[in-house]
């Protein structure tokens, strides 16, 4: 019986092939889902704690429960426009990450969960404070005045027509009204449950009605539904 010799390179090549197959299988099992191409995670301050915002690393995770629903009665759950008001910028997740790492971190910006408190208590986006949209409806209410002061606006007291005319001539009328000076007011990002949620758009319109500059207001249209869809970290408030 004639024995054929196996080429000397056969076993090394076989070993290399098996390593490649094993490595490919392992990489599929340990999918690393970052936030962006160059940003695997970020840290956000929430109620005095440092929260690591990451995506769910389970490649088989799916959206379930309330946020998995695709249709609700309209009204009130109607799809919101991309531009909620002139001058207000609509942002997505990557812009929100940048806001969290810059304006929010430096206390020059505020992330606002505009939903009702019962929703906020179920879980919120890290770094958010709860300012329910309904508390901003009346521009002269104590709730609105408290909120505007918290946002960095300053009450002006009695301002006459001469002062208002001077504001216009100086180009300050975007940041100053008869009642409020918004020059040092912080940038605001408002959000609610989803692109079908009208709560943050209403809150934005209430703020604009009170004189808050549109250039200082940003709308995260995706809200909690899109935040959860991407498997991003949420927190349950302590208070």
Short mmCIF file of C-alpha atoms in Angstrom, two decimals:
data_model
loop_
_atom_site.label_atom_id
_atom_site.label_comp_id
_atom_site.label_asym_id
_atom_site.label_seq_id
_atom_site.Cartn_x
_atom_site.Cartn_y
_atom_site.Cartn_z
CA UNK A 1 0.00 0.00 0.00
CA UNK A 2 1.36 3.34 -1.04
CA UNK A 3 1.20 6.08 1.62
CA UNK A 4 0.81 9.62 0.37
CA UNK A 5 2.61 12.25 2.42
CA UNK A 6 0.62 15.28 3.59
CA UNK A 7 2.35 18.52 2.56
CA UNK A 8 4.29 20.12 5.41
CA UNK A 9 2.27 23.37 5.19
CA UNK A 10 -1.11 21.65 5.57
CA UNK A 11 -1.32 21.63 9.40
CA UNK A 12 -0.12 25.23 9.89
CA UNK A 13 -2.65 26.43 7.32
CA UNK A 14 -5.41 24.36 8.93
CA UNK A 15 -4.54 25.81 12.33
CA UNK A 16 -4.63 29.35 10.93
CA UNK A 17 -8.02 28.71 9.31
CA UNK A 18 -9.51 27.38 12.56
CA UNK A 19 -8.18 30.40 14.45
CA UNK A 20 -9.83 32.77 11.98
CA UNK A 21 -13.16 30.93 12.23
CA UNK A 22 -13.00 30.91 16.03
CA UNK A 23 -12.05 34.58 16.15
CA UNK A 24 -14.95 35.50 13.85
CA UNK A 25 -17.41 33.52 15.96
CA UNK A 26 -16.10 35.12 19.14
CA UNK A 27 -16.37 38.61 17.70
CA UNK A 28 -20.00 37.96 16.77
CA UNK A 29 -20.75 36.83 20.32
CA UNK A 30 -19.08 39.83 21.96
CA UNK A 31 -20.42 42.69 19.88
CA UNK A 32 -19.12 46.04 21.12
CA UNK A 33 -21.73 48.69 20.47
CA UNK A 34 -20.30 52.13 21.13
CA UNK A 35 -22.11 55.47 21.20
CA UNK A 36 -20.31 56.80 18.13
CA UNK A 37 -17.30 55.79 16.03
CA UNK A 38 -14.86 57.48 18.42
CA UNK A 39 -16.91 57.47 21.64
CA UNK A 40 -17.59 54.12 23.35
CA UNK A 41 -19.23 55.74 26.39
CA UNK A 42 -19.59 59.01 28.30
CA UNK A 43 -20.02 59.97 31.94
CA UNK A 44 -22.86 62.20 33.12
CA UNK A 45 -23.54 63.69 36.55
CA UNK A 46 -26.97 62.76 37.91
CA UNK A 47 -28.10 63.65 41.43
CA UNK A 48 -24.49 63.88 42.56
CA UNK A 49 -23.49 60.53 41.04
CA UNK A 50 -21.31 59.86 38.01
CA UNK A 51 -23.34 57.74 35.58
CA UNK A 52 -21.70 55.86 32.72
CA UNK A 53 -23.85 56.12 29.60
CA UNK A 54 -23.36 53.10 27.35
CA UNK A 55 -25.38 50.98 24.96
CA UNK A 56 -26.76 47.56 25.77
CA UNK A 57 -24.14 45.07 24.57
CA UNK A 58 -26.64 42.24 23.98
CA UNK A 59 -27.02 41.95 20.17
CA UNK A 60 -30.34 40.14 20.67
CA UNK A 61 -31.92 42.80 22.89
CA UNK A 62 -35.18 44.22 21.58
CA UNK A 63 -37.53 47.01 22.62
CA UNK A 64 -40.48 45.81 24.70
CA UNK A 65 -43.37 47.29 26.66
CA UNK A 66 -44.78 50.78 26.20
CA UNK A 67 -42.00 52.05 23.95
CA UNK A 68 -42.34 49.13 21.53
CA UNK A 69 -45.81 50.27 20.42
CA UNK A 70 -45.94 51.70 16.91
CA UNK A 71 -49.30 53.43 16.92
CA UNK A 72 -51.44 55.37 19.39
CA UNK A 73 -54.54 57.50 19.01
CA UNK A 74 -53.86 60.82 17.29
CA UNK A 75 -54.74 63.18 18.83
CA UNK A 76 -53.14 63.38 21.29
CA UNK A 77 -50.25 61.12 20.20
CA UNK A 78 -49.48 62.75 16.85
CA UNK A 79 -46.07 62.74 15.21
CA UNK A 80 -44.29 65.99 15.98
CA UNK A 81 -42.65 68.11 13.27
CA UNK A 82 -38.87 68.07 12.93
CA UNK A 83 -38.82 71.84 13.50
CA UNK A 84 -40.98 72.51 16.54
CA UNK A 85 -40.62 76.32 16.35
CA UNK A 86 -38.58 78.84 14.32
CA UNK A 87 -35.06 79.20 15.68
CA UNK A 88 -35.25 76.10 17.90
CA UNK A 89 -32.71 73.44 16.90
CA UNK A 90 -33.75 69.78 16.79
CA UNK A 91 -30.99 67.37 17.80
CA UNK A 92 -30.31 63.65 17.76
CA UNK A 93 -28.43 61.35 20.08
CA UNK A 94 -24.89 62.29 19.01
CA UNK A 95 -25.60 65.99 19.54
CA UNK A 96 -27.10 65.15 22.93
CA UNK A 97 -23.92 63.26 23.87
CA UNK A 98 -21.88 66.34 22.98
CA UNK A 99 -24.22 68.56 25.00
CA UNK A 100 -23.83 66.24 28.00
CA UNK A 101 -20.04 66.37 27.79
CA UNK A 102 -19.86 70.15 27.33
CA UNK A 103 -22.70 72.46 28.31
CA UNK A 104 -24.24 70.09 30.87
CA UNK A 105 -20.86 69.21 32.41
CA UNK A 106 -19.85 72.89 32.61
CA UNK A 107 -23.25 73.84 34.09
CA UNK A 108 -23.93 76.06 31.10
CA UNK A 109 -26.82 73.89 29.99
CA UNK A 110 -29.78 72.01 31.46
CA UNK A 111 -31.32 68.75 30.26
CA UNK A 112 -35.07 68.83 30.89
CA UNK A 113 -37.42 65.86 31.12
CA UNK A 114 -40.69 67.65 30.33
CA UNK A 115 -42.91 64.68 31.19
CA UNK A 116 -45.19 64.42 34.18
CA UNK A 117 -43.54 63.31 37.48
CA UNK A 118 -44.99 59.78 37.38
CA UNK A 119 -43.15 59.15 34.10
CA UNK A 120 -39.96 60.71 35.40
CA UNK A 121 -40.00 58.42 38.45
CA UNK A 122 -40.12 55.33 36.21
CA UNK A 123 -36.77 56.21 34.68
CA UNK A 124 -35.10 59.11 32.92
CA UNK A 125 -32.10 60.03 30.77
CA UNK A 126 -29.04 60.57 32.99
CA UNK A 127 -28.44 64.21 33.84
CA UNK A 128 -32.08 65.22 33.38
CA UNK A 129 -34.18 67.27 35.78
CA UNK A 130 -37.95 67.07 35.77
CA UNK A 131 -39.76 70.26 34.75
CA UNK A 132 -43.27 69.11 33.76
CA UNK A 133 -44.56 70.95 30.69
CA UNK A 134 -47.80 71.82 32.50
CA UNK A 135 -45.97 73.97 35.06
CA UNK A 136 -44.75 76.31 32.29
CA UNK A 137 -48.11 77.10 30.74
CA UNK A 138 -48.68 80.43 32.49
CA UNK A 139 -45.81 82.89 31.88
CA UNK A 140 -46.73 84.82 35.05
CA UNK A 141 -47.09 81.82 37.36
CA UNK A 142 -44.82 81.17 40.31
CA UNK A 143 -43.73 77.89 38.69
CA UNK A 144 -42.64 79.63 35.51
CA UNK A 145 -40.81 82.38 37.41
CA UNK A 146 -39.03 79.77 39.52
CA UNK A 147 -38.07 77.79 36.41
CA UNK A 148 -36.75 80.83 34.52
CA UNK A 149 -34.67 81.87 37.52
CA UNK A 150 -33.31 78.33 37.77
CA UNK A 151 -32.37 78.52 34.08
CA UNK A 152 -30.30 81.66 34.68
CA UNK A 153 -32.74 84.36 33.58
CA UNK A 154 -32.93 87.56 35.63
CA UNK A 155 -36.12 89.45 36.42
CA UNK A 156 -35.91 93.06 35.17
CA UNK A 157 -38.62 94.69 37.24
CA UNK A 158 -40.30 97.73 35.71
CA UNK A 159 -38.82 98.53 32.29
CA UNK A 160 -40.06 101.49 30.29
CA UNK A 161 -40.42 101.98 26.56
CA UNK A 162 -37.17 103.97 26.36
CA UNK A 163 -35.19 101.04 27.76
CA UNK A 164 -36.88 98.61 25.37
CA UNK A 165 -36.10 100.89 22.43
CA UNK A 166 -32.48 101.08 23.54
CA UNK A 167 -32.40 97.25 23.74
CA UNK A 168 -33.56 97.05 20.12
CA UNK A 169 -31.00 99.60 18.96
CA UNK A 170 -28.22 97.68 20.72
CA UNK A 171 -29.40 94.37 19.29
CA UNK A 172 -30.20 93.00 22.75
CA UNK A 173 -33.91 92.48 22.14
CA UNK A 174 -33.34 88.77 21.46
CA UNK A 175 -32.19 88.29 25.03
CA UNK A 176 -34.13 90.97 26.86
CA UNK A 177 -37.87 91.42 27.29
CA UNK A 178 -39.91 93.78 29.37
CA UNK A 179 -39.81 91.31 32.26
CA UNK A 180 -36.71 89.16 31.83
CA UNK A 181 -33.03 89.38 30.91
CA UNK A 182 -31.95 86.11 29.25
CA UNK A 183 -28.40 87.22 28.44
CA UNK A 184 -26.85 84.72 30.87
CA UNK A 185 -29.61 82.12 30.61
CA UNK A 186 -28.46 78.56 29.99
CA UNK A 187 -28.96 76.41 26.92
CA UNK A 188 -31.88 74.02 27.38
CA UNK A 189 -32.47 70.60 25.84
CA UNK A 190 -36.05 69.42 26.25
CA UNK A 191 -37.41 65.95 25.60
CA UNK A 192 -40.35 63.71 26.47
CA UNK A 193 -41.53 60.19 25.58
CA UNK A 194 -41.15 59.92 21.81
CA UNK A 195 -41.58 61.64 18.43
CA UNK A 196 -45.32 61.17 19.11
CA UNK A 197 -45.14 63.06 22.40
CA UNK A 198 -46.33 66.66 22.43
CA UNK A 199 -45.23 67.50 25.96
CA UNK A 200 -41.72 68.85 25.25
CA UNK A 201 -42.91 70.78 22.14
CA UNK A 202 -45.57 72.42 24.29
CA UNK A 203 -43.01 73.22 26.99
CA UNK A 204 -40.78 74.80 24.33
CA UNK A 205 -43.63 76.97 23.06
CA UNK A 206 -44.46 78.05 26.61
CA UNK A 207 -40.83 79.08 27.15
CA UNK A 208 -40.79 81.01 23.87
CA UNK A 209 -44.00 82.73 24.91
CA UNK A 210 -42.25 83.82 28.11
CA UNK A 211 -39.46 85.33 26.04
CA UNK A 212 -36.82 82.62 26.28
CA UNK A 213 -34.48 82.97 23.26
CA UNK A 214 -35.07 80.31 20.60
CA UNK A 215 -31.31 80.12 20.01
CA UNK A 216 -30.89 78.78 23.56
CA UNK A 217 -33.50 76.02 23.20
CA UNK A 218 -32.87 72.55 21.72
CA UNK A 219 -35.39 69.77 21.08
CA UNK A 220 -34.42 66.09 21.42
CA UNK A 221 -37.29 64.77 19.32
CA UNK A 222 -36.53 61.06 19.78
CA UNK A 223 -37.14 61.21 23.52
CA UNK A 224 -37.21 58.15 25.74
CA UNK A 225 -38.45 55.85 22.98
CA UNK A 226 -35.42 56.40 20.75
CA UNK A 227 -33.08 56.52 23.74
CA UNK A 228 -34.30 53.07 24.76
CA UNK A 229 -34.31 51.82 21.16
CA UNK A 230 -30.54 52.29 21.03
CA UNK A 231 -30.15 50.50 24.36
CA UNK A 232 -28.82 53.56 26.15
CA UNK A 233 -28.47 53.86 29.92
CA UNK A 234 -31.43 55.16 31.96
CA UNK A 235 -31.64 55.94 35.68
CA UNK A 236 -34.40 55.83 38.27
CA UNK A 237 -34.38 59.09 40.30
CA UNK A 238 -33.66 58.79 44.00
CA UNK A 239 -36.02 61.57 45.04
#
